[in-house]
Amino acid sequence: MTGSTRILIVEDDPAFRQRFASIVASHPSFTLVAAVGSCAEGISELRRQPADVLLCDLGLPDGDGADVVREARRLHPGLDALVVTIFGDEAHVMRSLEAGATGYLLKDSLPEDFIATIRLLRAGGSPIHPTIARRVLQQFSRGSREPLGPSIDPSVALSGREQEVLNLVSKGYRGPEIANLLGISHHTVASHIKNIYKKLEVSSRGEAVYEASRLRLL
Amino acid sequence: MRPAGCDCFRSCRRGIAMLVRVARVACAASLLLASLGASAYDLAPPAPIREASILLTGGETPPPDDAPWQPLSLPDDWSQSRPERGGEAWYRIEFDVPPERVALSVVYVPRLSMMGAPFVNGIPIGTLGRFEEPMTRLWYRPQLHWIPATLLEPGRNVLHYRIRAYPDNQGGLSQVYIGPPDPLVALFESHVFRQVTAMRITTGITAALSLLVLVAWVVLRWHAAYGWFGLATLCWTLHSVLVLTVEIPVSAILWEVLIVASLVWVIVAMMMFALRFAGLRRPWLERAALAFGVVAPSMLWAAGINRIFGVANAVLLVLICIGVYEFKILFDVARRSRSAESILLVAAGVWVLWLGAHDWLNRQGTWTYAEPFDMHYGLPVLFIAVFWNLLGQVAAARRASEDMNRELEARVALKTEELERSHERLRAADASRTLAAERERIMRDMHDGVGSQLIATRQLAERGNLAPSELVDLLDECIDDLRLMIDSLEPSEGDLLTLLGNLRYRLSDRLARQGITLDWNVSDLPRWPDLPPRDLLQILRIVQETFTNVVKHADATMVEFSAELTADGRSVRLSVRDDGRGIDATSSVRDRGRGLRNMANRAAAVGGRLEVDGRRDGCSVTLWLPVAHHDEGDSAADPAA
């Protein structure tokens, strides 16, 4: 089963859950691990069996989808977490990215977009939007402005190229155009985005540790 | 630096507090000491010798026995027995010595004046001091002399006393005690303690007190009353030192004038103090008293050594009168305040008046010649009582200022809290106003956009003449508008490009499905932080509608979007250009015309201007937006550049 991508769906709305499940089922290279409707079920499924992709709604009846994402990333470091939002508004997306998600999907996406996003993720890329790019840039520049802040660690600072990519995304340019403008391949742009998300996750974890130590919780 | 100043002030206050405590303890201790002195032990004296004879003549050796001695009875007070008589005289006293006492006898004279020297059987014993000017001042000093054993014979012996005095100055000789040292030495010592040692002690206390008060007055800038009080204590100290001095360094007249004058100044200064202490001002009286402080010494000086003591008696009488007036002032204060301190003050005042009267009468020979003068037990006690009162006032003032500080601090804290609360209210009101405005804007946007679109779609669906794909398109438009609203609500900080980019990300798939390629061509735009969300939404709506038109009507293969700042830097140009059929060639000209009018209105609402160029080989829609404040209006949206 190495060729098949195992997908776990956590979505409380039965209609959407059904829709996502049928999209996954209809595709030959995807395997549906489970389709559940709550945080608790999602986490217990993750503990029971591995998954390659987690498709998770943020607003779940018994908790925050970001917690499921965080737990999934902890249990299965190779897992790609994809959060589902209705509008792609930046506050929700940023929260899930910081929890370790590497992508997000609009609920009304067409099945083709749906499949394309999962494939992009598995291929090492990540979806992004201009507002998210801008917010990520702000997040990192704020960290570097605080002299005692956690983001001073160079391993979680953005590289010059990553900043360029984000800058172009924030102006509305898409992957192929950015690749063209920067003279790099489309795939490199995609992996830049995924790296940026991972740095965001690490830096937000560092920030949490920093905050905790500042508050003498650690 | 302010903190240092603060520290200095605080330590100064601590210093005063310490001073007050130390001084209070000192007051209590000295009162106790003074009372000990007053109750000096009182041994029964051995029988004094009263029989004597006098010869009014001078000379350095006793006159012979056959001189015209006149018998008299001791004590002999010249002020009574020989008014206006000054100069020298010899007393002759016969006494018997039992054989067993020949070896050890003393002569004790409680009082003589002004200078005296004893001779036993014609031989001087222990002559100290001078008879010449300035004469040694033994005016009020008990004398004890040891009689050398070789001078005495069993049986009859003779004691001669040489005396020199000034007229009317209580010159003369008291009773004479001759006998064993015990108990005469004890008697002598008790008298010396009461008349001399006690006075030295109280003088020391007064000196310390005056120093304390005057330093406090000068350094701490206390009230003028304290200055007068300090002056009074200082003058009393001077007076006591003058009285205690036996070997005077200057002429007798100067010394005697100073003795009385210093007492005058004590009383005058005390009057000035009492008036200020009571919060009274008597300008005429004060001037008169000060004048008296100058005139009285002048009169004394003018009287000369032979008449000075008569004048002094009158001056002292005036002082007693002033003292009574001072007592009245203090008594009124005490009656008003009824505090323990002021009652102590009145008691001390009564005590001083009593002693003053006693001493004055004593000068007039009212009691025996050796009756002691006791004012050194009086004024120092009064001074201490006054000082106690002043300390009480200082302490009360300090407490009051501390209380006031506390109250002020409390009031400041209260005001701060009130201010904080009113700020909080203002902030809350501000926030709720902002919230209300924003809510109203969102309602209006929903009404204009997705709301009316949904109603229209519903009506079309109701009529049933709507194909499913058309329904999907209409609903897509609703969702698009909803997304625009959400975008416009993001805290974008005026980053128009990012929001346009979002729009592009959403539209590009739709364009791609229609086979339309999008050429995205944007350059950096200035930040637009004060662009209100409502205007942002209008701009996004114009751009979205333009793209929707391209997708729906233009039949284009390529569309170019560009955003740039005009060369003059005063406006932003957003333009959408397609290679489609152009406006004129479209089928539903009327509908499109209405749509374009709508867009133009929206452009005007944000202070911008819309330009539509519907050529045959495509359509170009350009939106000019002023970069500066929207109020500046059309002038900024000059298309000429």
PDB file of N, CA and C in Angstrom, chain B residues 132-199:
ATOM      1  N   GLU B 132      39.726  95.862  97.296  1.00  0.00           N
ATOM      2  CA  GLU B 132      39.826  96.982  96.370  1.00  0.00           C
ATOM      3  C   GLU B 132      38.950  96.706  95.150  1.00  0.00           C
ATOM      4  N   GLU B 133      38.644  97.799  94.374  1.00  0.00           N
ATOM      5  CA  GLU B 133      37.842  97.646  93.138  1.00  0.00           C
ATOM      6  C   GLU B 133      38.683  96.948  92.073  1.00  0.00           C
ATOM      7  N   PRO B 134      38.074  96.086  91.277  1.00  0.00           N
ATOM      8  CA  PRO B 134      36.706  95.582  91.484  1.00  0.00           C
ATOM      9  C   PRO B 134      36.676  94.558  92.599  1.00  0.00           C
ATOM     10  N   MET B 135      35.858  94.859  93.566  1.00  0.00           N
ATOM     11  CA  MET B 135      35.802  94.085  94.791  1.00  0.00           C
ATOM     12  C   MET B 135      35.239  92.689  94.544  1.00  0.00           C
ATOM     13  N   THR B 136      35.824  91.719  95.306  1.00  0.00           N
ATOM     14  CA  THR B 136      35.302  90.348  95.221  1.00  0.00           C
ATOM     15  C   THR B 136      33.844  90.351  95.661  1.00  0.00           C
ATOM     16  N   ARG B 137      33.037  89.590  94.886  1.00  0.00           N
ATOM     17  CA  ARG B 137      31.592  89.684  95.072  1.00  0.00           C
ATOM     18  C   ARG B 137      31.091  88.482  95.873  1.00  0.00           C
ATOM     19  N   LEU B 138      31.140  88.605  97.243  1.00  0.00           N
ATOM     20  CA  LEU B 138      30.644  87.520  98.092  1.00  0.00           C
ATOM     21  C   LEU B 138      29.228  87.830  98.561  1.00  0.00           C
ATOM     22  N   TRP B 139      28.506  88.530  97.708  1.00  0.00           N
ATOM     23  CA  TRP B 139      27.201  89.102  98.095  1.00  0.00           C
ATOM     24  C   TRP B 139      26.256  88.063  98.683  1.00  0.00           C
ATOM     25  N   TYR B 140      26.398  86.868  98.221  1.00  0.00           N
ATOM     26  CA  TYR B 140      25.380  85.879  98.540  1.00  0.00           C
ATOM     27  C   TYR B 140      26.049  84.519  98.487  1.00  0.00           C
ATOM     28  N   ARG B 141      27.031  84.325  99.363  1.00  0.00           N
ATOM     29  CA  ARG B 141      27.845  83.120  99.247  1.00  0.00           C
ATOM     30  C   ARG B 141      28.235  82.673 100.661  1.00  0.00           C
ATOM     31  N   PRO B 142      27.734  81.541 101.166  1.00  0.00           N
ATOM     32  CA  PRO B 142      28.104  81.069 102.517  1.00  0.00           C
ATOM     33  C   PRO B 142      29.617  80.910 102.653  1.00  0.00           C
ATOM     34  N   GLN B 143      30.140  81.257 103.823  1.00  0.00           N
ATOM     35  CA  GLN B 143      31.589  81.188 104.037  1.00  0.00           C
ATOM     36  C   GLN B 143      31.909  80.219 105.172  1.00  0.00           C
ATOM     37  N   LEU B 144      32.843  79.308 104.919  1.00  0.00           N
ATOM     38  CA  LEU B 144      33.285  78.384 105.957  1.00  0.00           C
ATOM     39  C   LEU B 144      34.794  78.504 106.081  1.00  0.00           C
ATOM     40  N   HIS B 145      35.281  78.676 107.307  1.00  0.00           N
ATOM     41  CA  HIS B 145      36.732  78.817 107.520  1.00  0.00           C
ATOM     42  C   HIS B 145      37.174  77.864 108.612  1.00  0.00           C
ATOM     43  N   TRP B 146      38.261  77.157 108.348  1.00  0.00           N
ATOM     44  CA  TRP B 146      38.857  76.289 109.372  1.00  0.00           C
ATOM     45  C   TRP B 146      39.776  77.142 110.229  1.00  0.00           C
ATOM     46  N   ILE B 147      39.625  77.023 111.553  1.00  0.00           N
ATOM     47  CA  ILE B 147      40.476  77.805 112.454  1.00  0.00           C
ATOM     48  C   ILE B 147      41.705  76.945 112.805  1.00  0.00           C
ATOM     49  N   PRO B 148      42.898  77.432 112.444  1.00  0.00           N
ATOM     50  CA  PRO B 148      44.093  76.659 112.803  1.00  0.00           C
ATOM     51  C   PRO B 148      44.168  76.461 114.327  1.00  0.00           C
ATOM     52  N   ALA B 149      44.515  75.242 114.746  1.00  0.00           N
ATOM     53  CA  ALA B 149      44.474  74.870 116.161  1.00  0.00           C
ATOM     54  C   ALA B 149      45.388  75.770 116.998  1.00  0.00           C
ATOM     55  N   THR B 150      46.476  76.226 116.385  1.00  0.00           N
ATOM     56  CA  THR B 150      47.444  77.022 117.149  1.00  0.00           C
ATOM     57  C   THR B 150      46.910  78.378 117.545  1.00  0.00           C
ATOM     58  N   LEU B 151      45.848  78.845 116.838  1.00  0.00           N
ATOM     59  CA  LEU B 151      45.320  80.185 117.130  1.00  0.00           C
ATOM     60  C   LEU B 151      44.396  80.194 118.337  1.00  0.00           C
ATOM     61  N   LEU B 152      43.805  79.072 118.620  1.00  0.00           N
ATOM     62  CA  LEU B 152      42.777  79.035 119.661  1.00  0.00           C
ATOM     63  C   LEU B 152      43.390  78.737 121.041  1.00  0.00           C
ATOM     64  N   GLU B 153      42.750  79.397 122.020  1.00  0.00           N
ATOM     65  CA  GLU B 153      43.117  79.100 123.403  1.00  0.00           C
ATOM     66  C   GLU B 153      41.871  78.633 124.119  1.00  0.00           C
ATOM     67  N   PRO B 154      42.044  77.745 125.081  1.00  0.00           N
ATOM     68  CA  PRO B 154      40.845  77.375 125.855  1.00  0.00           C
ATOM     69  C   PRO B 154      40.264  78.624 126.510  1.00  0.00           C
ATOM     70  N   GLY B 155      38.962  78.731 126.532  1.00  0.00           N
ATOM     71  CA  GLY B 155      38.321  79.892 127.122  1.00  0.00           C
ATOM     72  C   GLY B 155      37.997  80.941 126.087  1.00  0.00           C
ATOM     73  N   ARG B 156      38.203  82.213 126.456  1.00  0.00           N
ATOM     74  CA  ARG B 156      37.754  83.320 125.606  1.00  0.00           C
ATOM     75  C   ARG B 156      38.661  83.543 124.410  1.00  0.00           C
ATOM     76  N   ASN B 157      38.071  83.689 123.237  1.00  0.00           N
ATOM     77  CA  ASN B 157      38.767  84.042 122.002  1.00  0.00           C
ATOM     78  C   ASN B 157      37.982  85.130 121.294  1.00  0.00           C
ATOM     79  N   VAL B 158      38.639  85.818 120.308  1.00  0.00           N
ATOM     80  CA  VAL B 158      37.948  86.912 119.597  1.00  0.00           C
ATOM     81  C   VAL B 158      38.010  86.668 118.083  1.00  0.00           C
ATOM     82  N   LEU B 159      36.831  86.822 117.473  1.00  0.00           N
ATOM     83  CA  LEU B 159      36.744  86.744 115.987  1.00  0.00           C
ATOM     84  C   LEU B 159      36.470  88.143 115.471  1.00  0.00           C
ATOM     85  N   HIS B 160      37.348  88.645 114.582  1.00  0.00           N
ATOM     86  CA  HIS B 160      37.082  89.920 113.920  1.00  0.00           C
ATOM     87  C   HIS B 160      36.660  89.638 112.483  1.00  0.00           C
ATOM     88  N   TYR B 161      35.706  90.420 111.991  1.00  0.00           N
ATOM     89  CA  TYR B 161      35.304  90.279 110.591  1.00  0.00           C
ATOM     90  C   TYR B 161      35.411  91.623 109.915  1.00  0.00           C
ATOM     91  N   ARG B 162      36.239  91.657 108.881  1.00  0.00           N
ATOM     92  CA  ARG B 162      36.330  92.896 108.122  1.00  0.00           C
ATOM     93  C   ARG B 162      35.298  92.822 106.991  1.00  0.00           C
ATOM     94  N   ILE B 163      34.468  93.855 106.826  1.00  0.00           N
ATOM     95  CA  ILE B 163      33.380  93.865 105.835  1.00  0.00           C
ATOM     96  C   ILE B 163      33.485  95.126 104.987  1.00  0.00           C
ATOM     97  N   ARG B 164      33.243  94.960 103.678  1.00  0.00           N
ATOM     98  CA  ARG B 164      33.071  96.156 102.849  1.00  0.00           C
ATOM     99  C   ARG B 164      31.843  95.957 101.983  1.00  0.00           C
ATOM    100  N   ALA B 165      31.001  96.998 101.851  1.00  0.00           N
ATOM    101  CA  ALA B 165      29.747  96.857 101.107  1.00  0.00           C
ATOM    102  C   ALA B 165      29.400  98.161 100.397  1.00  0.00           C
ATOM    103  N   TYR B 166      28.450  98.037  99.420  1.00  0.00           N
ATOM    104  CA  TYR B 166      27.904  99.226  98.757  1.00  0.00           C
ATOM    105  C   TYR B 166      26.629  99.635  99.446  1.00  0.00           C
ATOM    106  N   PRO B 167      26.284 100.921  99.369  1.00  0.00           N
ATOM    107  CA  PRO B 167      25.076 101.396 100.066  1.00  0.00           C
ATOM    108  C   PRO B 167      23.811 100.694  99.558  1.00  0.00           C
ATOM    109  N   ASP B 168      22.908 100.393 100.479  1.00  0.00           N
ATOM    110  CA  ASP B 168      21.586  99.824 100.159  1.00  0.00           C
ATOM    111  C   ASP B 168      21.670  98.506  99.409  1.00  0.00           C
ATOM    112  N   ASN B 169      22.772  97.782  99.620  1.00  0.00           N
ATOM    113  CA  ASN B 169      22.933  96.542  98.891  1.00  0.00           C
ATOM    114  C   ASN B 169      22.995  95.367  99.856  1.00  0.00           C
ATOM    115  N   GLN B 170      22.228  95.483 100.934  1.00  0.00           N
ATOM    116  CA  GLN B 170      22.206  94.414 101.917  1.00  0.00           C
ATOM    117  C   GLN B 170      23.612  94.054 102.375  1.00  0.00           C
ATOM    118  N   GLY B 171      24.427  95.094 102.560  1.00  0.00           N
ATOM    119  CA  GLY B 171      25.728  94.849 103.177  1.00  0.00           C
ATOM    120  C   GLY B 171      25.520  94.398 104.610  1.00  0.00           C
ATOM    121  N   GLY B 172      26.557  93.780 105.201  1.00  0.00           N
ATOM    122  CA  GLY B 172      26.409  93.377 106.590  1.00  0.00           C
ATOM    123  C   GLY B 172      26.869  91.973 106.862  1.00  0.00           C
ATOM    124  N   LEU B 173      26.494  91.453 108.039  1.00  0.00           N
ATOM    125  CA  LEU B 173      26.955  90.144 108.481  1.00  0.00           C
ATOM    126  C   LEU B 173      25.803  89.397 109.135  1.00  0.00           C
ATOM    127  N   SER B 174      25.693  88.103 108.774  1.00  0.00           N
ATOM    128  CA  SER B 174      24.640  87.281 109.382  1.00  0.00           C
ATOM    129  C   SER B 174      25.106  86.787 110.755  1.00  0.00           C
ATOM    130  N   GLN B 175      24.295  85.950 111.388  1.00  0.00           N
ATOM    131  CA  GLN B 175      24.743  85.260 112.595  1.00  0.00           C
ATOM    132  C   GLN B 175      25.979  84.442 112.252  1.00  0.00           C
ATOM    133  N   VAL B 176      26.783  84.166 113.255  1.00  0.00           N
ATOM    134  CA  VAL B 176      28.037  83.439 113.035  1.00  0.00           C
ATOM    135  C   VAL B 176      27.990  82.143 113.841  1.00  0.00           C
ATOM    136  N   TYR B 177      28.404  81.056 113.172  1.00  0.00           N
ATOM    137  CA  TYR B 177      28.482  79.775 113.859  1.00  0.00           C
ATOM    138  C   TYR B 177      29.950  79.460 114.085  1.00  0.00           C
ATOM    139  N   ILE B 178      30.314  79.143 115.317  1.00  0.00           N
ATOM    140  CA  ILE B 178      31.667  78.671 115.602  1.00  0.00           C
ATOM    141  C   ILE B 178      31.522  77.374 116.382  1.00  0.00           C
ATOM    142  N   GLY B 179      32.211  76.357 115.931  1.00  0.00           N
ATOM    143  CA  GLY B 179      32.053  75.086 116.625  1.00  0.00           C
ATOM    144  C   GLY B 179      32.741  73.971 115.870  1.00  0.00           C
ATOM    145  N   PRO B 180      32.388  72.745 116.206  1.00  0.00           N
ATOM    146  CA  PRO B 180      33.000  71.584 115.562  1.00  0.00           C
ATOM    147  C   PRO B 180      32.574  71.516 114.093  1.00  0.00           C
ATOM    148  N   PRO B 181      33.463  70.961 113.264  1.00  0.00           N
ATOM    149  CA  PRO B 181      33.128  70.861 111.828  1.00  0.00           C
ATOM    150  C   PRO B 181      31.806  70.131 111.627  1.00  0.00           C
ATOM    151  N   ASP B 182      31.590  69.084 112.390  1.00  0.00           N
ATOM    152  CA  ASP B 182      30.278  68.417 112.351  1.00  0.00           C
ATOM    153  C   ASP B 182      29.408  69.117 113.347  1.00  0.00           C
ATOM    154  N   PRO B 183      28.240  69.618 112.980  1.00  0.00           N
ATOM    155  CA  PRO B 183      27.541  69.523 111.679  1.00  0.00           C
ATOM    156  C   PRO B 183      27.654  70.778 110.821  1.00  0.00           C
ATOM    157  N   LEU B 184      28.648  71.677 111.222  1.00  0.00           N
ATOM    158  CA  LEU B 184      28.689  72.960 110.492  1.00  0.00           C
ATOM    159  C   LEU B 184      29.065  72.779 109.028  1.00  0.00           C
ATOM    160  N   VAL B 185      29.940  71.803 108.783  1.00  0.00           N
ATOM    161  CA  VAL B 185      30.288  71.562 107.373  1.00  0.00           C
ATOM    162  C   VAL B 185      29.052  71.101 106.601  1.00  0.00           C
ATOM    163  N   ALA B 186      28.273  70.231 107.262  1.00  0.00           N
ATOM    164  CA  ALA B 186      27.043  69.743 106.607  1.00  0.00           C
ATOM    165  C   ALA B 186      26.098  70.895 106.346  1.00  0.00           C
ATOM    166  N   LEU B 187      25.962  71.776 107.345  1.00  0.00           N
ATOM    167  CA  LEU B 187      25.078  72.923 107.186  1.00  0.00           C
ATOM    168  C   LEU B 187      25.576  73.803 106.036  1.00  0.00           C
ATOM    169  N   PHE B 188      26.900  74.048 106.063  1.00  0.00           N
ATOM    170  CA  PHE B 188      27.516  74.855 104.998  1.00  0.00           C
ATOM    171  C   PHE B 188      27.232  74.234 103.624  1.00  0.00           C
ATOM    172  N   GLU B 189      27.446  72.931 103.563  1.00  0.00           N
ATOM    173  CA  GLU B 189      27.274  72.273 102.262  1.00  0.00           C
ATOM    174  C   GLU B 189      25.834  72.311 101.792  1.00  0.00           C
ATOM    175  N   SER B 190      24.909  72.159 102.739  1.00  0.00           N
ATOM    176  CA  SER B 190      23.506  72.196 102.304  1.00  0.00           C
ATOM    177  C   SER B 190      23.153  73.586 101.792  1.00  0.00           C
ATOM    178  N   HIS B 191      23.671  74.610 102.479  1.00  0.00           N
ATOM    179  CA  HIS B 191      23.398  75.967 101.997  1.00  0.00           C
ATOM    180  C   HIS B 191      24.062  76.234 100.653  1.00  0.00           C
ATOM    181  N   VAL B 192      25.286  75.726 100.482  1.00  0.00           N
ATOM    182  CA  VAL B 192      25.987  75.928  99.215  1.00  0.00           C
ATOM    183  C   VAL B 192      25.249  75.218  98.081  1.00  0.00           C
ATOM    184  N   PHE B 193      24.751  74.018  98.404  1.00  0.00           N
ATOM    185  CA  PHE B 193      24.026  73.313  97.356  1.00  0.00           C
ATOM    186  C   PHE B 193      22.793  74.101  96.933  1.00  0.00           C
ATOM    187  N   ARG B 194      22.053  74.555  97.948  1.00  0.00           N
ATOM    188  CA  ARG B 194      20.789  75.219  97.638  1.00  0.00           C
ATOM    189  C   ARG B 194      21.023  76.547  96.917  1.00  0.00           C
ATOM    190  N   GLN B 195      22.059  77.271  97.322  1.00  0.00           N
ATOM    191  CA  GLN B 195      22.221  78.624  96.797  1.00  0.00           C
ATOM    192  C   GLN B 195      23.184  78.702  95.597  1.00  0.00           C
ATOM    193  N   VAL B 196      24.111  77.761  95.529  1.00  0.00           N
ATOM    194  CA  VAL B 196      25.137  77.872  94.485  1.00  0.00           C
ATOM    195  C   VAL B 196      25.087  76.691  93.501  1.00  0.00           C
ATOM    196  N   THR B 197      25.219  75.485  94.046  1.00  0.00           N
ATOM    197  CA  THR B 197      25.307  74.324  93.160  1.00  0.00           C
ATOM    198  C   THR B 197      24.027  74.152  92.347  1.00  0.00           C
ATOM    199  N   ALA B 198      22.882  74.281  93.034  1.00  0.00           N
ATOM    200  CA  ALA B 198      21.616  74.127  92.328  1.00  0.00           C
ATOM    201  C   ALA B 198      21.510  75.177  91.221  1.00  0.00           C
ATOM    202  N   MET B 199      21.969  76.375  91.528  1.00  0.00           N
ATOM    203  CA  MET B 199      21.892  77.434  90.535  1.00  0.00           C
ATOM    204  C   MET B 199      22.793  77.096  89.341  1.00  0.00           C
TER     205      MET B 199
END
